[in-house]
Amino acid sequence: MARKCAICGKGVQTGMQVSHSHIRTKRTWSPNLQRVRAVVKGAPVRLNVCTRCLRSGKVQRSV
């Protein structure tokens, strides 16, 4: 499963985790993806969609 939103393309971001003693290690931030059934071109399809797209109404969920 690709960690990327099928609607907006939001994916994993990388950066540094910084400890109290300022030791820096690489880390990742993953988007909050949900596997939902959405209507695409009139047919229900399973998509990985971020919660921002679900809340904003960019995805029409199938029943």
Tab-separated table of C-alpha atoms in Angstrom:
chain	number	residue	atom	x	y	z
A	1	MET	CA	0.000	0.000	0.000
A	2	ALA	CA	1.481	3.304	-1.062
A	3	ARG	CA	1.337	5.865	1.722
A	4	LYS	CA	-0.190	8.502	-0.537
A	5	CYS	CA	-3.673	10.013	-0.809
A	6	ALA	CA	-5.440	9.091	-4.048
A	7	ILE	CA	-7.214	12.489	-4.195
A	8	CYS	CA	-4.745	15.214	-3.205
A	9	GLY	CA	-1.465	13.288	-3.465
A	10	LYS	CA	-0.404	13.974	0.112
A	11	GLY	CA	2.381	11.577	1.061
A	12	VAL	CA	5.084	10.883	3.606
A	13	GLN	CA	7.226	13.798	4.776
A	14	THR	CA	10.719	13.387	6.171
A	15	GLY	CA	12.624	15.376	8.722
A	16	MET	CA	14.715	15.157	11.847
A	17	GLN	CA	13.795	13.950	15.303
A	18	VAL	CA	15.673	16.130	17.786
A	19	SER	CA	16.304	14.841	21.297
A	20	HIS	CA	16.805	16.930	24.416
A	21	SER	CA	20.585	16.656	23.943
A	22	HIS	CA	20.082	17.701	20.291
A	23	ILE	CA	21.003	14.327	18.792
A	24	ARG	CA	19.366	14.342	15.374
A	25	THR	CA	17.978	11.207	13.709
A	26	LYS	CA	15.876	10.868	10.580
A	27	ARG	CA	12.161	10.215	10.945
A	28	THR	CA	9.007	10.263	8.818
A	29	TRP	CA	5.523	11.700	9.235
A	30	SER	CA	2.800	9.651	7.543
A	31	PRO	CA	-0.552	11.106	6.462
A	32	ASN	CA	-3.687	9.826	8.174
A	33	LEU	CA	-4.954	7.563	5.376
A	34	GLN	CA	-8.220	5.658	5.464
A	35	ARG	CA	-9.194	2.911	3.008
A	36	VAL	CA	-12.726	3.853	1.905
A	37	ARG	CA	-15.173	2.882	-0.804
A	38	ALA	CA	-15.720	5.945	-2.958
A	39	VAL	CA	-17.764	6.571	-6.085
A	40	VAL	CA	-15.502	7.160	-9.095
A	41	LYS	CA	-17.175	7.518	-12.524
A	42	GLY	CA	-20.366	5.975	-11.155
A	43	ALA	CA	-18.754	2.823	-9.737
A	44	PRO	CA	-17.596	2.110	-6.177
A	45	VAL	CA	-13.809	1.816	-5.866
A	46	ARG	CA	-11.560	1.275	-2.835
A	47	LEU	CA	-9.207	4.226	-2.366
A	48	ASN	CA	-6.621	5.350	0.175
A	49	VAL	CA	-7.830	8.824	1.129
A	50	CYS	CA	-6.477	11.224	3.742
A	51	THR	CA	-8.852	12.450	6.432
A	52	ARG	CA	-8.515	16.059	5.212
A	53	CYS	CA	-10.107	15.060	1.877
A	54	LEU	CA	-12.829	13.075	3.657
A	55	ARG	CA	-13.751	15.992	5.932
A	56	SER	CA	-13.714	18.606	3.166
A	57	GLY	CA	-16.078	16.597	0.957
A	58	LYS	CA	-13.660	15.932	-1.896
A	59	VAL	CA	-14.674	12.249	-1.785
A	60	GLN	CA	-18.178	10.907	-2.374
A	61	ARG	CA	-18.488	7.777	-0.255
A	62	SER	CA	-20.493	4.844	-1.586
A	63	VAL	CA	-23.181	3.197	0.511
